[in-house]
PDB file of C-alpha atoms in Angstrom:
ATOM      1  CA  UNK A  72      56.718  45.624  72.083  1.00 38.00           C
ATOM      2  CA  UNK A  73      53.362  44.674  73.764  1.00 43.00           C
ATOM      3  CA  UNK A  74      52.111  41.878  70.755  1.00 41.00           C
ATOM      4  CA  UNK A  75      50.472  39.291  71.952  1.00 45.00           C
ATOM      5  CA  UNK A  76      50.118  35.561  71.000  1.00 45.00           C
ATOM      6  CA  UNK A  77      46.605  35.451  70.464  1.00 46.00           C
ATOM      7  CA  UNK A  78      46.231  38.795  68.849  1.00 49.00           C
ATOM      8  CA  UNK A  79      48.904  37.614  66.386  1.00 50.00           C
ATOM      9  CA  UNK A  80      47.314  34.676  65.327  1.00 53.00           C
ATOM     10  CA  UNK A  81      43.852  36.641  65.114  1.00 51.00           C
ATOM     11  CA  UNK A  82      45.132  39.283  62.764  1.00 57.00           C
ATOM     12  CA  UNK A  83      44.349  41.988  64.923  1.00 60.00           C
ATOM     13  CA  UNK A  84      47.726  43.656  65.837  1.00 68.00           C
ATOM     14  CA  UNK A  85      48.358  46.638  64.510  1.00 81.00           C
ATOM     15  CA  UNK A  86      51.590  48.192  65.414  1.00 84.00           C
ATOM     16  CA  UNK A  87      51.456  51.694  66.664  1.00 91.00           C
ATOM     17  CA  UNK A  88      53.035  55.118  65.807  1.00 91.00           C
ATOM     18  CA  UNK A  89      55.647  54.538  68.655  1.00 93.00           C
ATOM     19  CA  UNK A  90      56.766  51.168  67.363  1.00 92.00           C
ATOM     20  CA  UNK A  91      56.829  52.163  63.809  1.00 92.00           C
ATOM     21  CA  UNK A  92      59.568  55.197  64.645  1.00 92.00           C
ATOM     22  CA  UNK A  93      61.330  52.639  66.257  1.00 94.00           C
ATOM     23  CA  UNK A  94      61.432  50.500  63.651  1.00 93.00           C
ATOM     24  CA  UNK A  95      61.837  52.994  60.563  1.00 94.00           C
ATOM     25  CA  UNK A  96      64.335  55.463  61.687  1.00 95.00           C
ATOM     26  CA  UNK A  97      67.774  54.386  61.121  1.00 95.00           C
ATOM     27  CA  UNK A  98      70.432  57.359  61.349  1.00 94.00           C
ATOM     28  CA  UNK A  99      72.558  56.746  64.131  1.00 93.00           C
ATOM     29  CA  UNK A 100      71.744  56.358  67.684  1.00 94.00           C
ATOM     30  CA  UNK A 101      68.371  54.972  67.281  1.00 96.00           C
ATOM     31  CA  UNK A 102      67.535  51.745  68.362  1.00 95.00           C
ATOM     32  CA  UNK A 103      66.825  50.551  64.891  1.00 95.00           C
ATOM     33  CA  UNK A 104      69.939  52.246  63.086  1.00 96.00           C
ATOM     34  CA  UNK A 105      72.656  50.505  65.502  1.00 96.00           C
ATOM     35  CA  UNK A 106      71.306  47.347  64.767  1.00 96.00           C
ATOM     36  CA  UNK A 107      71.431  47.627  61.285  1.00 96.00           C
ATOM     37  CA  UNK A 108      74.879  48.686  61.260  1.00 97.00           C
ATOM     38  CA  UNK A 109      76.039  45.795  62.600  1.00 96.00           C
ATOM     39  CA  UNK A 110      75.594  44.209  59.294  1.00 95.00           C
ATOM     40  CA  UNK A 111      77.347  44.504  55.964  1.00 96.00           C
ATOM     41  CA  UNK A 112      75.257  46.413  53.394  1.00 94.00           C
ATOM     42  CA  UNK A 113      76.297  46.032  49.380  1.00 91.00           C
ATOM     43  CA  UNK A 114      76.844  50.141  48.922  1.00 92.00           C
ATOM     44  CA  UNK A 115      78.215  49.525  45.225  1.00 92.00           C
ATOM     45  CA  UNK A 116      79.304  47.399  42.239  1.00 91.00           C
ATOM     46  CA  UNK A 117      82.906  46.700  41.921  1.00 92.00           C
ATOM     47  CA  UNK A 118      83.020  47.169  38.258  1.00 90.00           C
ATOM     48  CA  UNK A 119      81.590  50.927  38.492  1.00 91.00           C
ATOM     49  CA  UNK A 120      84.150  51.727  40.862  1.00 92.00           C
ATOM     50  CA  UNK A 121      87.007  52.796  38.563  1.00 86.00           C
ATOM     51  CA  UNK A 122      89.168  56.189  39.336  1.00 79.00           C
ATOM     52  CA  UNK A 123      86.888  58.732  40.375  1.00 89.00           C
ATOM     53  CA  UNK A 124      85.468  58.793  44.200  1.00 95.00           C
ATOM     54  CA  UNK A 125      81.724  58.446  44.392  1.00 94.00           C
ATOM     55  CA  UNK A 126      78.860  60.036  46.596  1.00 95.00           C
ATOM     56  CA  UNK A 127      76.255  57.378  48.387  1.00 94.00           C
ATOM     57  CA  UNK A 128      74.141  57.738  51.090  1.00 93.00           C
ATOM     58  CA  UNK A 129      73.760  55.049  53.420  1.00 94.00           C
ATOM     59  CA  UNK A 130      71.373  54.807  56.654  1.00 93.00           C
ATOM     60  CA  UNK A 131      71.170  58.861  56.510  1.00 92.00           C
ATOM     61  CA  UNK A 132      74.972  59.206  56.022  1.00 96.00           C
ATOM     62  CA  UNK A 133      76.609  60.595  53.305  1.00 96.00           C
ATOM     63  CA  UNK A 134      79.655  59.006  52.507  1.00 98.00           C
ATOM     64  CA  UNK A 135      82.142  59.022  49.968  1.00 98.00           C
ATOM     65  CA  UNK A 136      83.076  55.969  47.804  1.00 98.00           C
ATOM     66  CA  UNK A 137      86.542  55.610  46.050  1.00 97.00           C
ATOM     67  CA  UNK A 138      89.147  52.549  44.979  1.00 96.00           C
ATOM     68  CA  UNK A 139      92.743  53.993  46.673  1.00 93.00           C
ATOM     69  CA  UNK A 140      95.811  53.416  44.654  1.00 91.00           C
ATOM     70  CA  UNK A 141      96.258  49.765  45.898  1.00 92.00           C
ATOM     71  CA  UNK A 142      92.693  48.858  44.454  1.00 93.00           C
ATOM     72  CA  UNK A 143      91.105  48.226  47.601  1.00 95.00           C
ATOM     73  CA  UNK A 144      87.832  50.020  48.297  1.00 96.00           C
ATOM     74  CA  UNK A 145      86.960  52.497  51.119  1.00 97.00           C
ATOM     75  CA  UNK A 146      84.093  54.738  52.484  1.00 98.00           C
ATOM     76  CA  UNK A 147      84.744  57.395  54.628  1.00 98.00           C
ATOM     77  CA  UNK A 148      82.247  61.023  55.671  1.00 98.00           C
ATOM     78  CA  UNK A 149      81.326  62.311  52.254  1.00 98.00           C
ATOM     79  CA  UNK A 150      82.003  66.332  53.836  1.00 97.00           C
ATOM     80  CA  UNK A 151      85.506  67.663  54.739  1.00 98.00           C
ATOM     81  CA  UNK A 152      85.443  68.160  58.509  1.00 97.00           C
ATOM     82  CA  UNK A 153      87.463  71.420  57.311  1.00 96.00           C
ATOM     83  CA  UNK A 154      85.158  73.770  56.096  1.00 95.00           C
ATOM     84  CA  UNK A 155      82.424  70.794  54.655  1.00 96.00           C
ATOM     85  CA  UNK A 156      83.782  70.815  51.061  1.00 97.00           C
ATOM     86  CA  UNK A 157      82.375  67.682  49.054  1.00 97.00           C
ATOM     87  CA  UNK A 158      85.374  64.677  49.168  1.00 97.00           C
ATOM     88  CA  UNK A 159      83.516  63.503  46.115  1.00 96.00           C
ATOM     89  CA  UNK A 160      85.034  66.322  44.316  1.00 96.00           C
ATOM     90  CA  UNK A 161      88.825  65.220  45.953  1.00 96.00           C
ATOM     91  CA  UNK A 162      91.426  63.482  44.507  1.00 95.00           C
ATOM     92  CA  UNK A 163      92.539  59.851  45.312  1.00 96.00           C
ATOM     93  CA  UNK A 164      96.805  59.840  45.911  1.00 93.00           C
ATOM     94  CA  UNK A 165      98.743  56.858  47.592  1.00 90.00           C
ATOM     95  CA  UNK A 166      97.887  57.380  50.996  1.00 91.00           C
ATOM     96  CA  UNK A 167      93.892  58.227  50.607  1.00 94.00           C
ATOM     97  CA  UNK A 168      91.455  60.921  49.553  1.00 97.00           C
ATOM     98  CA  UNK A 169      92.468  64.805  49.838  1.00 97.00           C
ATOM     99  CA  UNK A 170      89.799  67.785  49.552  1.00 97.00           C
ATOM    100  CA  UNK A 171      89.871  70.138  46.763  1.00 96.00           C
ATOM    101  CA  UNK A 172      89.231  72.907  49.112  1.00 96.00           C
ATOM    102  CA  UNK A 173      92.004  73.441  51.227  1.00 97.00           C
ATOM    103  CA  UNK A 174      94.301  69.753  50.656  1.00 97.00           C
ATOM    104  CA  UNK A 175      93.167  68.120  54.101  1.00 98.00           C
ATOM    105  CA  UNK A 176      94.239  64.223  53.266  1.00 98.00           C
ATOM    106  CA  UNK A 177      92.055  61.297  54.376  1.00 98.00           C
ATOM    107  CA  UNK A 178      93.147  57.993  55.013  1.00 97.00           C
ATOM    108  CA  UNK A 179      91.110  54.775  53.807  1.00 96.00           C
ATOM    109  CA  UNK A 180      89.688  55.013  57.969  1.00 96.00           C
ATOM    110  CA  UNK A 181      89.059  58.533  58.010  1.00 97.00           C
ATOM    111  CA  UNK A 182      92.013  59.479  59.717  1.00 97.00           C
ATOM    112  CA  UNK A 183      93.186  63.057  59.163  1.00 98.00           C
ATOM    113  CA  UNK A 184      96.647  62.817  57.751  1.00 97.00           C
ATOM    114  CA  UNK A 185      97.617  65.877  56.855  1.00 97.00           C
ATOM    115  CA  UNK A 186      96.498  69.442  57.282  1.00 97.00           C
ATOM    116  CA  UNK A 187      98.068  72.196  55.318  1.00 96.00           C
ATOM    117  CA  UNK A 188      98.182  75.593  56.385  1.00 95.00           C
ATOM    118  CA  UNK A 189      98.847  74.633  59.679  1.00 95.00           C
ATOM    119  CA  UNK A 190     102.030  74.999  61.433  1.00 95.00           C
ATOM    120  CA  UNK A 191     104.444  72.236  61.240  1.00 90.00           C
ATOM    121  CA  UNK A 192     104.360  71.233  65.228  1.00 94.00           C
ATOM    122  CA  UNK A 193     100.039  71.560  64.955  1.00 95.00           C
ATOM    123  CA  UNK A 194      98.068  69.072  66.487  1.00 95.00           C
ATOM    124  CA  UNK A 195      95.147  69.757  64.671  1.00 96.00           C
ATOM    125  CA  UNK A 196      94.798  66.748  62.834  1.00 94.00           C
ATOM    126  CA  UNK A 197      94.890  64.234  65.853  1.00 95.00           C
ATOM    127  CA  UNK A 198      91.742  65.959  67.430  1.00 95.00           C
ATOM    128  CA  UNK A 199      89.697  65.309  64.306  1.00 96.00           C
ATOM    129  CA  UNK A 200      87.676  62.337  64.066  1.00 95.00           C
ATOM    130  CA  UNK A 201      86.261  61.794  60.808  1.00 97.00           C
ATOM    131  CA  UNK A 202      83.699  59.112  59.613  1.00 97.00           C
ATOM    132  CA  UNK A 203      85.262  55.847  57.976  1.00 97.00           C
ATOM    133  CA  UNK A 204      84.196  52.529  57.662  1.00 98.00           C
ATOM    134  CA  UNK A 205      85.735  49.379  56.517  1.00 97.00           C
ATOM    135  CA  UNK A 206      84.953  48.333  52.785  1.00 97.00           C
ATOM    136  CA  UNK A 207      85.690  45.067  51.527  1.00 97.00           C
ATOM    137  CA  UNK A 208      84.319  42.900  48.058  1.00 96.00           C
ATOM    138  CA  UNK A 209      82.553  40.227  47.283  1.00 93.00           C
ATOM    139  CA  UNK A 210      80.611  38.692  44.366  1.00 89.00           C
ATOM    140  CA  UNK A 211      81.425  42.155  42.033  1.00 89.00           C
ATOM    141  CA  UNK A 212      79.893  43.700  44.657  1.00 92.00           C
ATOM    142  CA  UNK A 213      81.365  46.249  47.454  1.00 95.00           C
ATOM    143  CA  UNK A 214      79.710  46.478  50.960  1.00 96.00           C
ATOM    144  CA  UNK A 215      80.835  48.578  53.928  1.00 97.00           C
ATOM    145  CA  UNK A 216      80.778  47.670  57.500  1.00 98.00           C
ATOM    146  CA  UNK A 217      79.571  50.779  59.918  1.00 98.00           C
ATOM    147  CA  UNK A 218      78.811  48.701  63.666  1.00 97.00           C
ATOM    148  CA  UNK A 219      81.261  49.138  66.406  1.00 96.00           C
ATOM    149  CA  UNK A 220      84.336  46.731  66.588  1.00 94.00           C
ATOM    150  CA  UNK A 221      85.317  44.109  66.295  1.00 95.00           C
ATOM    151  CA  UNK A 222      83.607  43.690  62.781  1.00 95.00           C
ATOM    152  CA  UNK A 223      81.872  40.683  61.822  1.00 95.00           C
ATOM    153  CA  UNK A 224      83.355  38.389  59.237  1.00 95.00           C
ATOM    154  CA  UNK A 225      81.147  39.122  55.717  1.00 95.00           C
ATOM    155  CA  UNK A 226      79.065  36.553  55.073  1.00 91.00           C
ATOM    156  CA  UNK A 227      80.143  34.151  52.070  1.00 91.00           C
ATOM    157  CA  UNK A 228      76.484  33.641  50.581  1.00 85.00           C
ATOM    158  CA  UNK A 229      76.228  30.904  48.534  1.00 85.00           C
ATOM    159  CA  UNK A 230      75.473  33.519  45.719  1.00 81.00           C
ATOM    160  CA  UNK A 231      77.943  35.795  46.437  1.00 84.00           C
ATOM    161  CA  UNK A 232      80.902  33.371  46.844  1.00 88.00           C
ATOM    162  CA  UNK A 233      80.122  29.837  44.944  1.00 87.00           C
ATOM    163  CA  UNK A 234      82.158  29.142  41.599  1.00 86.00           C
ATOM    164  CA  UNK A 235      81.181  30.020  38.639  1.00 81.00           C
ATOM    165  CA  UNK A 236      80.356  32.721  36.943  1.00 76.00           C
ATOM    166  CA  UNK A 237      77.605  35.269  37.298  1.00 68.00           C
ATOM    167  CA  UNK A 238      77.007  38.306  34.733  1.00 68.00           C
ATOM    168  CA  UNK A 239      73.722  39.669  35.987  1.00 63.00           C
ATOM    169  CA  UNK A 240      73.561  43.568  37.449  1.00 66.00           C
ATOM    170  CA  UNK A 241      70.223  44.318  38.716  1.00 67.00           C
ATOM    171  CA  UNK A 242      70.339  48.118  40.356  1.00 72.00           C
ATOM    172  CA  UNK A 243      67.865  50.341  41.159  1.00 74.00           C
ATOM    173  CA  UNK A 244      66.771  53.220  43.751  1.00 77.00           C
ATOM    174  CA  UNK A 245      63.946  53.092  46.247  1.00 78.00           C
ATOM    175  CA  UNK A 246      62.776  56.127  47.405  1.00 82.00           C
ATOM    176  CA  UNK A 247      60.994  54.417  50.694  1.00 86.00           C
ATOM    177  CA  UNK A 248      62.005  53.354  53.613  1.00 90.00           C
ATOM    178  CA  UNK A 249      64.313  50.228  54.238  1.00 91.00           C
ATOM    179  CA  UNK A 250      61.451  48.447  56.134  1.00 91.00           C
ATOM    180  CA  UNK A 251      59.214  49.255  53.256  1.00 91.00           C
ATOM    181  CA  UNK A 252      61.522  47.376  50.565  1.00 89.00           C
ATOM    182  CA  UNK A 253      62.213  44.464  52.911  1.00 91.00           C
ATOM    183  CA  UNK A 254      58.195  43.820  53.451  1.00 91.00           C
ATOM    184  CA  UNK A 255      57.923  44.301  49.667  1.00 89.00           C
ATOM    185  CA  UNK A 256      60.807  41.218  49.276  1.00 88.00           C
ATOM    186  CA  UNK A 257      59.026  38.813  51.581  1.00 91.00           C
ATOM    187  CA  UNK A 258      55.171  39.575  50.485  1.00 92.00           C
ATOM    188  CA  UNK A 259      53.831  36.108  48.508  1.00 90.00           C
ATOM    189  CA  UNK A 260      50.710  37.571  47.481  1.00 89.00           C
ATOM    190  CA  UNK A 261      52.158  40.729  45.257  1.00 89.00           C
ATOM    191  CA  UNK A 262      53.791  38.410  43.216  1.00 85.00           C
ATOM    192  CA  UNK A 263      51.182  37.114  41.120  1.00 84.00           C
ATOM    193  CA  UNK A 264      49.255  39.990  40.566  1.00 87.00           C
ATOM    194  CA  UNK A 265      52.637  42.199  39.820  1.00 88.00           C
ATOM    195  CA  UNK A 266      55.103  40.111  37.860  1.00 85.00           C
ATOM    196  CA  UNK A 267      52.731  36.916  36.840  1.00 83.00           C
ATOM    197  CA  UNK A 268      52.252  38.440  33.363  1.00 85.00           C
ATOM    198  CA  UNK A 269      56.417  38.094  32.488  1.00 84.00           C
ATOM    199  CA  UNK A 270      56.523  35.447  35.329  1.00 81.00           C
ATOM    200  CA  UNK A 271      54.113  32.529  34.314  1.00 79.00           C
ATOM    201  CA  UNK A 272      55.090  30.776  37.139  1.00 81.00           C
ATOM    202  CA  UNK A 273      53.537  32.370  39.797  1.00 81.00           C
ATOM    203  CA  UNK A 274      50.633  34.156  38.008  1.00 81.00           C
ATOM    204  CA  UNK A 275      47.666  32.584  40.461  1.00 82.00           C
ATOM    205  CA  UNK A 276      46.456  33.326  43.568  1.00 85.00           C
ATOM    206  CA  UNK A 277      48.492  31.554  45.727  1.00 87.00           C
ATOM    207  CA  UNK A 278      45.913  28.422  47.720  1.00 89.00           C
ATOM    208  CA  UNK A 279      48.707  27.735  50.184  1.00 92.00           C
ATOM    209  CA  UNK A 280      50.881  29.977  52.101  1.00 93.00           C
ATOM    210  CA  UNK A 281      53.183  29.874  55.062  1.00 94.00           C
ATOM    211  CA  UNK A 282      55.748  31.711  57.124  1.00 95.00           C
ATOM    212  CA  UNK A 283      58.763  29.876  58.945  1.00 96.00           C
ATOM    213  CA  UNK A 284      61.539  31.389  61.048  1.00 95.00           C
ATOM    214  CA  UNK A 285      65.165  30.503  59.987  1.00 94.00           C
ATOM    215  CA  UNK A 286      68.883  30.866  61.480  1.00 92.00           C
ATOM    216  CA  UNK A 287      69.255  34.037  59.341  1.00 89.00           C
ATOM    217  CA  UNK A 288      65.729  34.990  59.084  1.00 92.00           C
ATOM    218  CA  UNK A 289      62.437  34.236  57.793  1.00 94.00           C
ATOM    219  CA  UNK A 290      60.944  32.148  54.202  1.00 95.00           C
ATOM    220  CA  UNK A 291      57.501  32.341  52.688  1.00 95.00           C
ATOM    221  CA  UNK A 292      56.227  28.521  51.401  1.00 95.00           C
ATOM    222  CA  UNK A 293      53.435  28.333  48.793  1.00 93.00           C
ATOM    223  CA  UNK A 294      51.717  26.367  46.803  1.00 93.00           C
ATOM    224  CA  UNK A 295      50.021  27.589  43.861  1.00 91.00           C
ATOM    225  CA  UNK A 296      47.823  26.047  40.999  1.00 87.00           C
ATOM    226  CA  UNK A 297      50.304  24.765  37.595  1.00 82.00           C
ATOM    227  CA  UNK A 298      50.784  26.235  33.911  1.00 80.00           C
ATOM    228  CA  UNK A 299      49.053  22.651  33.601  1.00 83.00           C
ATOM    229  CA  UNK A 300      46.199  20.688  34.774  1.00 86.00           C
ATOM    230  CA  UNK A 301      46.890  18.708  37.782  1.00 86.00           C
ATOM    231  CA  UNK A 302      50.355  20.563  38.270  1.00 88.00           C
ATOM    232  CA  UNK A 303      51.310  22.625  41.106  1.00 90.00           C
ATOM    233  CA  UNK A 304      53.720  25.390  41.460  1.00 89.00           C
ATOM    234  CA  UNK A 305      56.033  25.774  44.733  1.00 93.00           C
ATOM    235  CA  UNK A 306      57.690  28.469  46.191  1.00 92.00           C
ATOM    236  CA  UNK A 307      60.210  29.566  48.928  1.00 93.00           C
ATOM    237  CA  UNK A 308      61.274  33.095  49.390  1.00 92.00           C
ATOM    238  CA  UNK A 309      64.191  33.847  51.843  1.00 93.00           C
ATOM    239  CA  UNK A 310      64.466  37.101  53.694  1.00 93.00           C
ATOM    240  CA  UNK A 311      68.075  36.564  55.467  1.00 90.00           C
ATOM    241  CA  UNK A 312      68.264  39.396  57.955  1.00 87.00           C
ATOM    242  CA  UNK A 313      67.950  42.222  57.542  1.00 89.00           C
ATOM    243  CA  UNK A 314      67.441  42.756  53.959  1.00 86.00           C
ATOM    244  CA  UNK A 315      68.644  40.308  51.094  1.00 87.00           C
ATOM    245  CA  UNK A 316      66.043  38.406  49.540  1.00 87.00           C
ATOM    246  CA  UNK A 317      66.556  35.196  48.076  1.00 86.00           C
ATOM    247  CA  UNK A 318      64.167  32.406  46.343  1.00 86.00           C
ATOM    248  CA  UNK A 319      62.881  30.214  43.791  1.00 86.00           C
ATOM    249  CA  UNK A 320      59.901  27.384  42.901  1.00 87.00           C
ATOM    250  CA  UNK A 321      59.530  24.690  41.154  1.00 88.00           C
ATOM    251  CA  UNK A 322      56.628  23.021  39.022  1.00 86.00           C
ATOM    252  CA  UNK A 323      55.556  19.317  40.004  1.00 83.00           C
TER     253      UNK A 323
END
């Protein structure tokens, strides 16, 4: 988008009002919001997903979340494309999700299955074409797929998939944009000055840093000044695209 080498390396780029629509807006049909769906997102934690359906909003879509009577998770269009009643409100049966309005019945892809009211030989239903998107779970977490097909296969991160057991829930609500948390992830310098009075670790300045480009993204490396004379602290911090952050140090 016009950045060149040498300003890069200066410090003087700056990007411009243009490039930072591009890269904030992500409902669909921008540039930046069909990329990001063609990645899974984690929309919800498997073990708060019990019986009733539940209302998210993901990339400027609202959705509805629910477990059908299988226990397999789904996410389809949040609003009834009947007369826009709330799914949330709906009731999970065998075959999917129907609305509390007027019974229209959802399957798990958004297909409408049935439409009463209508007569028996109506058609209505096969012109509809609600949202759905496929769900799937991983590491007690449940993360929905909204790119064209085919899908990709979800990725089995090391701390998503590995054995053993993990018992830590960490959630929490943003109210910025995605770019906004994702610079926030991959920033070395915050760290010290934000979390170095619960995080010893990494409570100096750091006198090193470095960026590197990965396979799945990019890592911060730096070095930082000990707990202890002569002892350094080092750091790498993971950003695997195009938003989980991953990392850890180690004192030598």
């Amino acid at each position: 988008v016009g950045l060149k080498t040498g300003d890069r390396e200066a410090g003087m780029y700056h990007t411009t009002k243009e490039e930072n629509e591009i890269l904030t807006r992500v409902s669909a049909g921008t540039p930046m919001g069909e990329l990001l769906r063609r990645y899974w997102w984690p929309i919800g934690i498997s073990a708060h997903l019990q019986g009733r359906p539940t209302f998210i909003r993901v990339m400027g879509e609202d959705l509805v979340l629910y477990r059908d009577f299988t226990g397999q998770p789904a996410v389809i269009g949040a609003k009834c494309s009947h007369r826009r009643a709330n799914l949330c409100l709906g009731d999970v049966e065998k075959d999917g999700i129907r609305c509390r309005y007027h019974g229209w019945l959802y399957a798990n892809d958004g297909r409408v299955l049935q439409t009463p009211g209508e007569p028996p030989d109506s058609k209505l239903k096969d012109s509809v074409k609600h949202p759905g998107y496929p769900a799937q779970e991983l590491g007690g977490f449940v993360f929905v797929y909204m790119g064209p097909q085919p899908m990709p296969l979800l990725p089995r991160y090391h701390f998503l998939a590995a054995d053993g057991e993990r018992h830590s829930i960490v959630q929490g609500f943003g109210k910025c944009n995605w770019l906004q948390a994702v610079e926030n992830g991959i920033d070395p310098l915050h760290a010290g000055f934000l979390h170095g009075d619960i995080w010893d670790a990494v409570s100096s300045e750091p006198e090193t840093t470095w960026f590197e480009e990965t396979d799945l993204g990019i890592v911060y490396k730096v070095i930082r000044l000990g707990r202890k004379p002569g002892e350094y602290n080092y750091r790498e911090h993971h950003l695997f695209m195009p938003g989980i952050s991953s990392g850890g140090d180690a004192s030598v």
